mmCIF file of C-alpha atoms in Angstrom:
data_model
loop_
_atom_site.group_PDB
_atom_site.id
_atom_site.type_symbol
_atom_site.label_atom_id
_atom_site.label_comp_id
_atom_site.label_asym_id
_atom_site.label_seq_id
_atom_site.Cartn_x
_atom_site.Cartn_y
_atom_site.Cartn_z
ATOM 1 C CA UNK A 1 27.869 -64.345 49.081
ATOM 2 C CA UNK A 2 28.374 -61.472 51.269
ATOM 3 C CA UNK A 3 26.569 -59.042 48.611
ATOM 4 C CA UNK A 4 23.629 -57.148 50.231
ATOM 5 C CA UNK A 5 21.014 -56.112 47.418
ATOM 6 C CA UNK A 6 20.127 -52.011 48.227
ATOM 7 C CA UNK A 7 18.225 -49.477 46.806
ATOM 8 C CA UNK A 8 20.358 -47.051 45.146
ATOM 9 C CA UNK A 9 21.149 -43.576 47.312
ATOM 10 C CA UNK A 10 21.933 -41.424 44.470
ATOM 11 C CA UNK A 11 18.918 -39.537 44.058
ATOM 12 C CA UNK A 12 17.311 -40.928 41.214
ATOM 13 C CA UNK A 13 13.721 -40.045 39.435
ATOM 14 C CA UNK A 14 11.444 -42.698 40.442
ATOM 15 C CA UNK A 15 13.626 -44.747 42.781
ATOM 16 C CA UNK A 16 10.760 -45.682 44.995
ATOM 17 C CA UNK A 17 6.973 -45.466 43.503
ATOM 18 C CA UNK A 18 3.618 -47.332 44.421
ATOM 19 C CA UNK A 19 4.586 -50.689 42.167
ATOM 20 C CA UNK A 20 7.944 -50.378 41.600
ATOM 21 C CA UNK A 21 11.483 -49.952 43.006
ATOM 22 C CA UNK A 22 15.003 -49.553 41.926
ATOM 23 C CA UNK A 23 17.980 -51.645 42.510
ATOM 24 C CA UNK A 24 21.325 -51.224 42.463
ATOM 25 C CA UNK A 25 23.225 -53.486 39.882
ATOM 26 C CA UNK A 26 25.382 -56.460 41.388
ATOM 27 C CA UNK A 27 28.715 -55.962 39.214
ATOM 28 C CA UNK A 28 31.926 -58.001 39.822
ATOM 29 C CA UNK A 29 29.740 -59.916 42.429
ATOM 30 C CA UNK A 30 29.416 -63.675 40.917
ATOM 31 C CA UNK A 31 32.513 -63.570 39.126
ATOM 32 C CA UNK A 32 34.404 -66.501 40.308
ATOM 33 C CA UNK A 33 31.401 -68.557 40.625
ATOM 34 C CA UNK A 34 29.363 -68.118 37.237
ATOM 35 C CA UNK A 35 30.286 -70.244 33.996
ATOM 36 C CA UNK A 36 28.916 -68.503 30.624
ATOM 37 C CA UNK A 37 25.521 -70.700 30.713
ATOM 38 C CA UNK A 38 24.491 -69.255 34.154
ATOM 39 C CA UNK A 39 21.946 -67.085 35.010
ATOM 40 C CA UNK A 40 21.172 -64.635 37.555
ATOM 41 C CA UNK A 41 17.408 -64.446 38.826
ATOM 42 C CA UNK A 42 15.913 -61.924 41.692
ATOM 43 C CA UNK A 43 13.831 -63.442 44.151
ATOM 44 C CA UNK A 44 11.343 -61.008 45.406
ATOM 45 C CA UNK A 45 9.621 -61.837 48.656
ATOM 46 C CA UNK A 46 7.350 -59.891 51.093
ATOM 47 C CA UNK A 47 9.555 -59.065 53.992
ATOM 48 C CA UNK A 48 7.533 -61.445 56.525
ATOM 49 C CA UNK A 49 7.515 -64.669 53.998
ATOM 50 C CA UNK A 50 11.499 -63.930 52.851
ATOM 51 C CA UNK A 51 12.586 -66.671 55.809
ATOM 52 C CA UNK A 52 10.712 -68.977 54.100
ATOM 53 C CA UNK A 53 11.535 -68.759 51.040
ATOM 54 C CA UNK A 54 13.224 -72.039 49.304
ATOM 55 C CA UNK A 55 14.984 -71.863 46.783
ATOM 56 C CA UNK A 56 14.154 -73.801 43.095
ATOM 57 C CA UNK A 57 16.358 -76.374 42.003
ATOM 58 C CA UNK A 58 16.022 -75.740 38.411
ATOM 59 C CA UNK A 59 14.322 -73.590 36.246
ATOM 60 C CA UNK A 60 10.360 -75.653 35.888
ATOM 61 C CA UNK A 61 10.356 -74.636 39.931
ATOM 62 C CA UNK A 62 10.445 -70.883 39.823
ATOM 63 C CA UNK A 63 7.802 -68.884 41.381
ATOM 64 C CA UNK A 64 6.348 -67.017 38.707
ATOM 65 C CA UNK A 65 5.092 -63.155 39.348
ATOM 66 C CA UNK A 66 1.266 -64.384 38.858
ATOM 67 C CA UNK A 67 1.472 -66.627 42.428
ATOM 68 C CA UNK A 68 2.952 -63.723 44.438
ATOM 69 C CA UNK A 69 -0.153 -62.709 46.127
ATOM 70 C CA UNK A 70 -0.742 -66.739 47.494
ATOM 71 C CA UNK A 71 2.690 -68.055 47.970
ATOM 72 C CA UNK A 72 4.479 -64.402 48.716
ATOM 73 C CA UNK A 73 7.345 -64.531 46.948
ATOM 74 C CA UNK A 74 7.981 -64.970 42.993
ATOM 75 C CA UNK A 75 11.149 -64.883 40.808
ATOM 76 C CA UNK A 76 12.187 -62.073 38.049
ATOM 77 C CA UNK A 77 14.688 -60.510 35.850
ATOM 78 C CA UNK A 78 16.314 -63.396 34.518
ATOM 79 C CA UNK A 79 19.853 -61.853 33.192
ATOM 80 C CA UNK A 80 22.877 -64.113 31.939
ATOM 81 C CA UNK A 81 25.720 -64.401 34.414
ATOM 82 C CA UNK A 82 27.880 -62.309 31.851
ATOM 83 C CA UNK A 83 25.830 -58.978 32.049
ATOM 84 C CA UNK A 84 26.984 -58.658 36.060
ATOM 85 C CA UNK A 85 30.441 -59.485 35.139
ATOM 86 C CA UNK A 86 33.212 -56.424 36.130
ATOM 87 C CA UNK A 87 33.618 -55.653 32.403
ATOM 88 C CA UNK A 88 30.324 -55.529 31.681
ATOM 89 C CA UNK A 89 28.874 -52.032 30.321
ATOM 90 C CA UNK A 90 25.296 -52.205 31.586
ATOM 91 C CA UNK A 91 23.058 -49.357 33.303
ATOM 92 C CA UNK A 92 24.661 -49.309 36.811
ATOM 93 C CA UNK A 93 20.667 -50.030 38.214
ATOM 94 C CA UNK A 94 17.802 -52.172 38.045
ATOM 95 C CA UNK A 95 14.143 -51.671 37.449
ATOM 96 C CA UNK A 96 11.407 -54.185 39.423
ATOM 97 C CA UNK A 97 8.215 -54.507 38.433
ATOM 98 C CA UNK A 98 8.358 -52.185 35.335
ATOM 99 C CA UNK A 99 6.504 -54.487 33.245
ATOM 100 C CA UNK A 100 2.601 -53.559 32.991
ATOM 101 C CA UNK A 101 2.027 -55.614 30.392
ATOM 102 C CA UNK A 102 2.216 -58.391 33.019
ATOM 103 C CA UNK A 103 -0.780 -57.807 34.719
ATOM 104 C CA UNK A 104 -2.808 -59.098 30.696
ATOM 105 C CA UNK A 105 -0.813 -62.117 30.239
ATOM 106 C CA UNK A 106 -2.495 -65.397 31.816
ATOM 107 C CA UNK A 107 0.824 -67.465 31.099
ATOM 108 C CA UNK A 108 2.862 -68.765 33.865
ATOM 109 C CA UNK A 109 6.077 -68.104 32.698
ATOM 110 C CA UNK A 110 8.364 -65.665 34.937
ATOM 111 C CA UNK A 111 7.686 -61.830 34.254
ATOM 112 C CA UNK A 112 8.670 -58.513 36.048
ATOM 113 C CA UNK A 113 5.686 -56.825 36.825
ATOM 114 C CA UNK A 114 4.000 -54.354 39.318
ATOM 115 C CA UNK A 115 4.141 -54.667 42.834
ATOM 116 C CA UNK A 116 0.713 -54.996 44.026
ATOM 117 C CA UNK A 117 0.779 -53.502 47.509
ATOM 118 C CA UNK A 118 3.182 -51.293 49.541
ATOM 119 C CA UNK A 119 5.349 -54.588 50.853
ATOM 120 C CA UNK A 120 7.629 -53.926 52.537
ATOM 121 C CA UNK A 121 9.666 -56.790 50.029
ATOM 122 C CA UNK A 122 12.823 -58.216 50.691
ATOM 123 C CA UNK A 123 15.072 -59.680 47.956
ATOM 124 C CA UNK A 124 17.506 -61.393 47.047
ATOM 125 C CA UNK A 125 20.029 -62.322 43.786
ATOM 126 C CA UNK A 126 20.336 -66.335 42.826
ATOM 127 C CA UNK A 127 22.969 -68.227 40.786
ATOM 128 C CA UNK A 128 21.227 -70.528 38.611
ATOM 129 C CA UNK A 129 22.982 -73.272 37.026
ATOM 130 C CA UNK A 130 22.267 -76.126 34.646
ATOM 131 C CA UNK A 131 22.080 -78.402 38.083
ATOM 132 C CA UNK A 132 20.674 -76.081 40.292
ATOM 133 C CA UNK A 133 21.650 -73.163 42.470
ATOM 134 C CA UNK A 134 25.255 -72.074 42.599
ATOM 135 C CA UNK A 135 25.083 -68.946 44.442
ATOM 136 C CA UNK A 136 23.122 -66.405 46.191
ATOM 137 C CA UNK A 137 23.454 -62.923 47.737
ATOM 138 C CA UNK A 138 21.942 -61.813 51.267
ATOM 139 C CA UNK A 139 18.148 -60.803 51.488
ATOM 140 C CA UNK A 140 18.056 -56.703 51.332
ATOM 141 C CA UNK A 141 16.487 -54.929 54.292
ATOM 142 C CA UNK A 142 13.198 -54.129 53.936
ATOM 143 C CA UNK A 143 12.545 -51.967 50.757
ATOM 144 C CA UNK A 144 8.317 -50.340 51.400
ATOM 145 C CA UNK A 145 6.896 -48.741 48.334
ATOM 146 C CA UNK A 146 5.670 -45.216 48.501
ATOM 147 C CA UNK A 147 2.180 -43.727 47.386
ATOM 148 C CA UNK A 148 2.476 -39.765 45.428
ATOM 149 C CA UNK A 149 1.468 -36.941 48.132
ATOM 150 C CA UNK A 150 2.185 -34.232 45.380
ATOM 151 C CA UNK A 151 -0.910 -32.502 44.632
ATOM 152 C CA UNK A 152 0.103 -32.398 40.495
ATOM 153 C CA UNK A 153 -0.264 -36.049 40.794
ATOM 154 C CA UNK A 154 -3.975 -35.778 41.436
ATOM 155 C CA UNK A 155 -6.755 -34.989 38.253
ATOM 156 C CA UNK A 156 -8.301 -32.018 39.944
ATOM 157 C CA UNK A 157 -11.894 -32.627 38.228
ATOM 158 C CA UNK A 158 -13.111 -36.650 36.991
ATOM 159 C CA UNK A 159 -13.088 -37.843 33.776
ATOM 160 C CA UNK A 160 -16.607 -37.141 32.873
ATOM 161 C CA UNK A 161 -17.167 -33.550 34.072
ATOM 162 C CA UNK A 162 -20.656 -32.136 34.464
ATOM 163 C CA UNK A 163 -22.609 -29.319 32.861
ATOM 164 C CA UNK A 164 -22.154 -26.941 35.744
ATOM 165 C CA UNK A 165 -18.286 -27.387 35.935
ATOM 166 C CA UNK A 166 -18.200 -27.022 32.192
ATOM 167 C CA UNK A 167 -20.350 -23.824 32.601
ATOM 168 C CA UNK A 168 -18.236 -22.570 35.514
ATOM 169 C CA UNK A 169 -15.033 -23.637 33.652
ATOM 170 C CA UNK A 170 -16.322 -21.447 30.666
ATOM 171 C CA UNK A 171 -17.184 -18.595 32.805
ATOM 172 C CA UNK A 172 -13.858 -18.283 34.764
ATOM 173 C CA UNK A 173 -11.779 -18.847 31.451
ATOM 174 C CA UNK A 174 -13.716 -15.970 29.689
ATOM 175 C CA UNK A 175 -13.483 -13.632 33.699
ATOM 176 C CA UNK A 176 -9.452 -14.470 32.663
ATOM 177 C CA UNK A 177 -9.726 -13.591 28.903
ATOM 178 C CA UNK A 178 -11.031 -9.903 29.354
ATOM 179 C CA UNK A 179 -8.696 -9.691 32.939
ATOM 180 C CA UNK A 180 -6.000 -10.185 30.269
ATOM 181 C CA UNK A 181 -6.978 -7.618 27.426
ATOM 182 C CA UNK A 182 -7.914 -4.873 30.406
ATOM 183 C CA UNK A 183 -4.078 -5.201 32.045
ATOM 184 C CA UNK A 184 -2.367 -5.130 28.284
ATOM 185 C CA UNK A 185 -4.868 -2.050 27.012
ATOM 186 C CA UNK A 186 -4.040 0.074 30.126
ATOM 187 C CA UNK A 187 -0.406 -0.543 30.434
ATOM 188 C CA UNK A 188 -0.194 0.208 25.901
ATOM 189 C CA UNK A 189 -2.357 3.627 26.961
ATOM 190 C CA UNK A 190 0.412 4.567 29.479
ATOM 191 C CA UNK A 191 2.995 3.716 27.113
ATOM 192 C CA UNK A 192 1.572 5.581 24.733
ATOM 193 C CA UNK A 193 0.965 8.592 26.975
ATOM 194 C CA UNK A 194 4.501 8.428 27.519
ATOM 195 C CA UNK A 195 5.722 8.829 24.445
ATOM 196 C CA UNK A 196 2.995 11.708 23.367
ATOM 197 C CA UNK A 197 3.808 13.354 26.701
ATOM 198 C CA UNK A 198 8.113 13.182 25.409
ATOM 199 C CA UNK A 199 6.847 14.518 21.792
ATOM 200 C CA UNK A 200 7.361 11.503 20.695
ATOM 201 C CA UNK A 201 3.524 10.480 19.493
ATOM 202 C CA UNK A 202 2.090 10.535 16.035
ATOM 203 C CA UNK A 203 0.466 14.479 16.441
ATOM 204 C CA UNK A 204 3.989 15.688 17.414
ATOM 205 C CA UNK A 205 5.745 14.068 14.618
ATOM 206 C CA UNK A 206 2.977 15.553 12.029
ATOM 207 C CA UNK A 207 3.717 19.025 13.309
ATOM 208 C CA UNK A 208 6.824 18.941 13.149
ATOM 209 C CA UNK A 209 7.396 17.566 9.768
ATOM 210 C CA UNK A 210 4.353 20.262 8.568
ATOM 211 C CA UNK A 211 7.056 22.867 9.866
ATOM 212 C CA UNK A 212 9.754 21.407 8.564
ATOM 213 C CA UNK A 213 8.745 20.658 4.969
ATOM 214 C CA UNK A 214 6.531 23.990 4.479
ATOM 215 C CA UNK A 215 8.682 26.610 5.480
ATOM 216 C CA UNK A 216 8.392 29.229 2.346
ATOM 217 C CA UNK A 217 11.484 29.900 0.550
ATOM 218 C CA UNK A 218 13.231 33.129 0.611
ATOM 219 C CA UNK A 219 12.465 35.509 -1.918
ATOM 220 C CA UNK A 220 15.941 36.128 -3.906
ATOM 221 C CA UNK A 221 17.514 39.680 -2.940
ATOM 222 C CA UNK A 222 19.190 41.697 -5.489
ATOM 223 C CA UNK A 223 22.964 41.702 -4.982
ATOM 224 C CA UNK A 224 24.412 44.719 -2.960
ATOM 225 C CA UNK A 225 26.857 46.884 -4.525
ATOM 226 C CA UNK A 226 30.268 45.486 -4.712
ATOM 227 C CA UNK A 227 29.026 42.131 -3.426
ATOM 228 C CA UNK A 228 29.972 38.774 -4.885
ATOM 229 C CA UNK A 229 26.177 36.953 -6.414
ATOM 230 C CA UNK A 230 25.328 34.021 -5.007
ATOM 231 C CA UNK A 231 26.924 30.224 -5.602
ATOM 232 C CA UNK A 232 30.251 32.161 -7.146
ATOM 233 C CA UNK A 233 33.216 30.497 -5.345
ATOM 234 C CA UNK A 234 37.116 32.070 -5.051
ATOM 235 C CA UNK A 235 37.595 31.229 -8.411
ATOM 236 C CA UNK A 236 34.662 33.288 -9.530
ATOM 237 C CA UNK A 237 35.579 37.106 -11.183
ATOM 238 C CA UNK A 238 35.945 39.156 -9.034
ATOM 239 C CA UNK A 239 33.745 42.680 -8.798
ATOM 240 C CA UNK A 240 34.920 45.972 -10.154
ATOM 241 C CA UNK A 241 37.504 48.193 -8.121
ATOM 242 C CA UNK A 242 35.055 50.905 -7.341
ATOM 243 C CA UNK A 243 32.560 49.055 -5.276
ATOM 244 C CA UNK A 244 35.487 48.687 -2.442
ATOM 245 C CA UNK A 245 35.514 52.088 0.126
ATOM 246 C CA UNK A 246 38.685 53.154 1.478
#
Protein backbone atom coordinates (compact mmCIF):
# COMPACT_ATOMS: atom_id res chain seq x y z
CA UNK A 1 0.00 0.00 0.00
CA UNK A 2 1.13 3.38 -0.78
CA UNK A 3 0.49 4.54 3.02
CA UNK A 4 3.68 6.06 4.57
CA UNK A 5 3.54 5.69 8.52
CA UNK A 6 4.66 9.53 10.01
CA UNK A 7 4.96 11.09 13.10
CA UNK A 8 2.23 13.43 13.62
CA UNK A 9 3.13 17.44 12.88
CA UNK A 10 0.53 18.90 14.98
CA UNK A 11 2.35 19.85 17.92
CA UNK A 12 1.52 17.44 20.38
CA UNK A 13 2.80 16.96 24.25
CA UNK A 14 5.17 14.21 24.17
CA UNK A 15 5.31 13.41 20.46
CA UNK A 16 8.92 12.44 20.58
CA UNK A 17 10.56 11.37 24.15
CA UNK A 18 13.62 9.08 25.12
CA UNK A 19 11.41 5.58 24.80
CA UNK A 20 8.62 6.50 23.05
CA UNK A 21 7.09 8.09 19.92
CA UNK A 22 3.82 9.00 18.44
CA UNK A 23 2.16 7.89 15.34
CA UNK A 24 -0.26 9.05 13.30
CA UNK A 25 -3.38 6.70 12.95
CA UNK A 26 -3.80 4.81 9.49
CA UNK A 27 -7.70 5.48 8.88
CA UNK A 28 -9.52 4.48 5.64
CA UNK A 29 -6.09 2.85 4.70
CA UNK A 30 -6.86 -1.14 4.60
CA UNK A 31 -10.32 -0.79 3.77
CA UNK A 32 -10.77 -2.78 0.71
CA UNK A 33 -8.38 -5.33 1.77
CA UNK A 34 -9.32 -6.27 5.52
CA UNK A 35 -12.22 -8.89 6.31
CA UNK A 36 -13.65 -8.46 10.06
CA UNK A 37 -11.13 -11.29 11.49
CA UNK A 38 -8.01 -9.27 10.40
CA UNK A 39 -5.64 -7.61 12.28
CA UNK A 40 -3.35 -4.83 11.97
CA UNK A 41 0.22 -5.20 13.69
CA UNK A 42 3.25 -2.44 13.67
CA UNK A 43 6.48 -3.71 12.90
CA UNK A 44 9.09 -1.68 14.57
CA UNK A 45 12.61 -2.01 13.28
CA UNK A 46 15.90 -0.08 13.85
CA UNK A 47 16.36 1.96 10.76
CA UNK A 48 19.63 -0.08 9.60
CA UNK A 49 17.92 -3.76 10.16
CA UNK A 50 14.27 -2.44 8.53
CA UNK A 51 15.63 -3.98 4.89
CA UNK A 52 15.81 -7.03 6.46
CA UNK A 53 13.07 -7.43 8.02
CA UNK A 54 10.71 -10.56 6.90
CA UNK A 55 7.68 -10.64 7.46
CA UNK A 56 5.71 -13.61 9.77
CA UNK A 57 3.43 -15.79 8.13
CA UNK A 58 1.12 -16.21 10.95
CA UNK A 59 0.77 -15.16 14.26
CA UNK A 60 3.37 -18.11 16.41
CA UNK A 61 6.20 -16.10 14.09
CA UNK A 62 5.99 -12.59 15.42
CA UNK A 63 8.92 -10.93 16.84
CA UNK A 64 8.04 -10.21 20.22
CA UNK A 65 9.31 -6.72 21.98
CA UNK A 66 11.70 -8.89 24.42
CA UNK A 67 14.11 -10.01 21.14
CA UNK A 68 14.42 -6.43 19.84
CA UNK A 69 17.79 -5.76 21.14
CA UNK A 70 19.25 -9.32 19.22
CA UNK A 71 17.17 -9.63 16.17
CA UNK A 72 16.36 -5.59 15.76
CA UNK A 73 13.08 -5.51 14.98
CA UNK A 74 9.85 -6.80 17.02
CA UNK A 75 6.06 -6.55 16.39
CA UNK A 76 3.33 -4.39 18.50
CA UNK A 77 -0.02 -2.92 18.84
CA UNK A 78 -2.06 -5.59 17.64
CA UNK A 79 -5.53 -3.67 16.70
CA UNK A 80 -8.52 -5.41 14.73
CA UNK A 81 -8.79 -4.37 11.10
CA UNK A 82 -12.17 -2.58 12.09
CA UNK A 83 -10.64 0.12 14.49
CA UNK A 84 -8.64 1.73 11.18
CA UNK A 85 -11.73 1.52 9.20
CA UNK A 86 -13.06 5.29 7.78
CA UNK A 87 -15.99 5.14 10.24
CA UNK A 88 -14.16 4.30 12.95
CA UNK A 89 -14.15 6.89 16.03
CA UNK A 90 -10.72 6.22 17.51
CA UNK A 91 -7.97 8.82 18.85
CA UNK A 92 -6.64 10.15 15.49
CA UNK A 93 -2.81 8.91 16.96
CA UNK A 94 -0.85 6.19 18.23
CA UNK A 95 1.32 5.65 21.23
CA UNK A 96 4.70 3.17 20.86
CA UNK A 97 6.28 1.87 23.53
CA UNK A 98 3.95 3.27 26.29
CA UNK A 99 3.84 0.14 28.10
CA UNK A 100 6.42 0.04 31.18
CA UNK A 101 5.04 -2.70 32.57
CA UNK A 102 6.81 -4.57 29.74
CA UNK A 103 10.12 -4.28 30.81
CA UNK A 104 8.75 -7.01 34.36
CA UNK A 105 7.07 -9.49 32.29
CA UNK A 106 9.44 -12.55 31.22
CA UNK A 107 6.62 -13.90 28.77
CA UNK A 108 7.14 -13.92 25.13
CA UNK A 109 4.02 -12.86 24.00
CA UNK A 110 3.93 -9.46 21.85
CA UNK A 111 3.85 -6.20 24.09
CA UNK A 112 4.35 -2.40 23.40
CA UNK A 113 6.99 -1.31 25.46
CA UNK A 114 9.89 1.26 25.80
CA UNK A 115 12.27 1.92 23.27
CA UNK A 116 15.55 1.12 24.64
CA UNK A 117 17.93 3.45 22.82
CA UNK A 118 17.61 6.60 20.65
CA UNK A 119 17.06 4.36 17.19
CA UNK A 120 16.61 5.95 14.79
CA UNK A 121 13.45 3.09 14.10
CA UNK A 122 11.70 2.66 11.07
CA UNK A 123 8.21 1.10 10.87
CA UNK A 124 5.87 -0.18 9.26
CA UNK A 125 1.80 -1.31 9.41
CA UNK A 126 0.99 -5.25 8.45
CA UNK A 127 -2.28 -6.94 7.39
CA UNK A 128 -2.53 -10.07 9.18
CA UNK A 129 -4.84 -12.64 8.10
CA UNK A 130 -5.95 -16.10 9.16
CA UNK A 131 -3.36 -17.38 6.21
CA UNK A 132 -0.85 -14.96 6.50
CA UNK A 133 -0.07 -11.43 5.43
CA UNK A 134 -2.56 -9.54 3.33
CA UNK A 135 -1.20 -6.17 3.31
CA UNK A 136 1.38 -3.79 4.35
CA UNK A 137 2.16 -0.05 4.32
CA UNK A 138 5.70 1.56 3.38
CA UNK A 139 8.53 1.68 6.10
CA UNK A 140 8.41 5.46 7.70
CA UNK A 141 11.57 7.53 7.40
CA UNK A 142 13.64 7.42 10.10
CA UNK A 143 11.83 8.47 13.39
CA UNK A 144 15.25 9.18 16.34
CA UNK A 145 14.07 9.55 19.87
CA UNK A 146 14.99 12.61 21.80
CA UNK A 147 16.66 12.90 25.38
CA UNK A 148 15.00 16.17 27.86
CA UNK A 149 17.56 19.29 27.72
CA UNK A 150 15.06 21.28 30.01
CA UNK A 151 16.70 21.98 33.16
CA UNK A 152 13.07 21.24 35.26
CA UNK A 153 13.61 17.81 34.04
CA UNK A 154 16.69 17.37 36.17
CA UNK A 155 16.41 16.63 40.40
CA UNK A 156 18.64 19.49 41.34
CA UNK A 157 20.00 17.64 44.65
CA UNK A 158 20.07 13.27 44.87
CA UNK A 159 17.81 11.32 46.57
CA UNK A 160 19.67 10.92 49.75
CA UNK A 161 20.84 14.47 50.58
CA UNK A 162 23.56 15.08 53.13
CA UNK A 163 23.77 16.85 56.47
CA UNK A 164 25.43 19.93 55.09
CA UNK A 165 22.83 20.47 52.24
CA UNK A 166 20.12 19.85 54.79
CA UNK A 167 21.88 22.46 57.06
CA UNK A 168 22.40 24.88 54.17
CA UNK A 169 18.84 24.14 52.90
CA UNK A 170 17.61 25.12 56.49
CA UNK A 171 19.67 28.15 56.64
CA UNK A 172 18.68 29.72 53.25
CA UNK A 173 14.89 28.81 53.86
CA UNK A 174 14.97 30.60 57.32
CA UNK A 175 17.58 33.89 55.33
CA UNK A 176 14.00 33.77 53.04
CA UNK A 177 11.53 33.55 56.01
CA UNK A 178 12.71 36.82 57.87
CA UNK A 179 13.57 38.50 54.02
CA UNK A 180 9.78 37.97 53.82
CA UNK A 181 8.43 39.40 57.25
CA UNK A 182 11.14 42.54 56.86
CA UNK A 183 9.57 43.55 53.11
CA UNK A 184 5.71 43.03 54.49
CA UNK A 185 6.53 45.01 58.06
CA UNK A 186 8.09 48.00 56.19
CA UNK A 187 5.74 48.35 53.36
CA UNK A 188 2.39 47.92 56.48
CA UNK A 189 4.60 50.90 58.41
CA UNK A 190 4.39 53.08 55.23
CA UNK A 191 0.91 52.26 54.78
CA UNK A 192 0.21 53.06 57.95
CA UNK A 193 2.16 56.33 57.92
CA UNK A 194 0.03 57.14 55.16
CA UNK A 195 -3.00 57.00 56.52
CA UNK A 196 -1.88 58.78 60.05
CA UNK A 197 -0.15 61.38 57.88
CA UNK A 198 -4.11 61.88 55.81
CA UNK A 199 -5.78 61.90 59.51
CA UNK A 200 -6.86 58.91 58.84
CA UNK A 201 -4.96 56.74 61.83
CA UNK A 202 -6.38 55.56 65.09
CA UNK A 203 -5.01 58.98 67.27
CA UNK A 204 -6.85 61.19 64.71
CA UNK A 205 -10.04 59.35 64.83
CA UNK A 206 -9.92 59.42 68.90
CA UNK A 207 -9.61 63.18 68.77
CA UNK A 208 -11.93 63.79 66.78
CA UNK A 209 -14.69 61.75 68.16
CA UNK A 210 -13.42 63.25 71.91
CA UNK A 211 -14.48 66.66 70.17
CA UNK A 212 -17.28 65.58 68.73
CA UNK A 213 -19.08 63.71 71.51
CA UNK A 214 -17.92 66.19 74.47
CA UNK A 215 -18.79 69.41 73.29
CA UNK A 216 -20.84 70.98 76.47
CA UNK A 217 -24.31 71.86 75.84
CA UNK A 218 -25.57 75.31 75.76
CA UNK A 219 -26.86 76.70 78.77
CA UNK A 220 -30.74 77.57 77.99
CA UNK A 221 -31.24 81.52 77.55
CA UNK A 222 -34.26 83.13 78.82
CA UNK A 223 -36.59 84.15 75.98
CA UNK A 224 -36.25 87.84 74.74
CA UNK A 225 -39.13 90.03 74.90
CA UNK A 226 -41.66 89.46 72.27
CA UNK A 227 -39.81 86.37 71.08
CA UNK A 228 -41.44 83.06 70.24
CA UNK A 229 -39.79 80.07 73.14
CA UNK A 230 -38.14 77.49 71.75
CA UNK A 231 -39.62 74.15 69.76
CA UNK A 232 -43.10 76.34 69.24
CA UNK A 233 -43.91 75.94 65.50
CA UNK A 234 -46.50 78.40 63.27
CA UNK A 235 -49.19 76.85 64.88
CA UNK A 236 -47.94 77.80 68.28
CA UNK A 237 -49.82 81.16 70.10
CA UNK A 238 -48.61 83.73 69.15
CA UNK A 239 -46.95 86.58 71.68
CA UNK A 240 -48.80 89.58 72.95
CA UNK A 241 -49.25 92.80 70.66
CA UNK A 242 -47.01 94.97 72.72
CA UNK A 243 -43.75 93.19 72.37
CA UNK A 244 -43.83 94.27 68.42
CA UNK A 245 -42.11 98.13 67.89
CA UNK A 246 -43.43 100.22 65.26
Amino acid sequence: LPYVPQVPPLALLGKVTATTFALERPRCVFDGHADASDAVWLAVAFANASATFRNPQCRAEVPPYQQLLAARSYMTLETAAAAYSCSAASPAVLRVGGDTACRDQHRQDPCNGPLPSPGPYRVKFLLMGCRGPKAETRWSEPILLRTALSPSTIEAAPARRGSALVVIASILASLGAALAAAVLGALGAKVWGSLCHRGLGSGAFIRRSYRTHHIPPALPQPPAPGCSPPGLGPSAPQPPAPCQRT
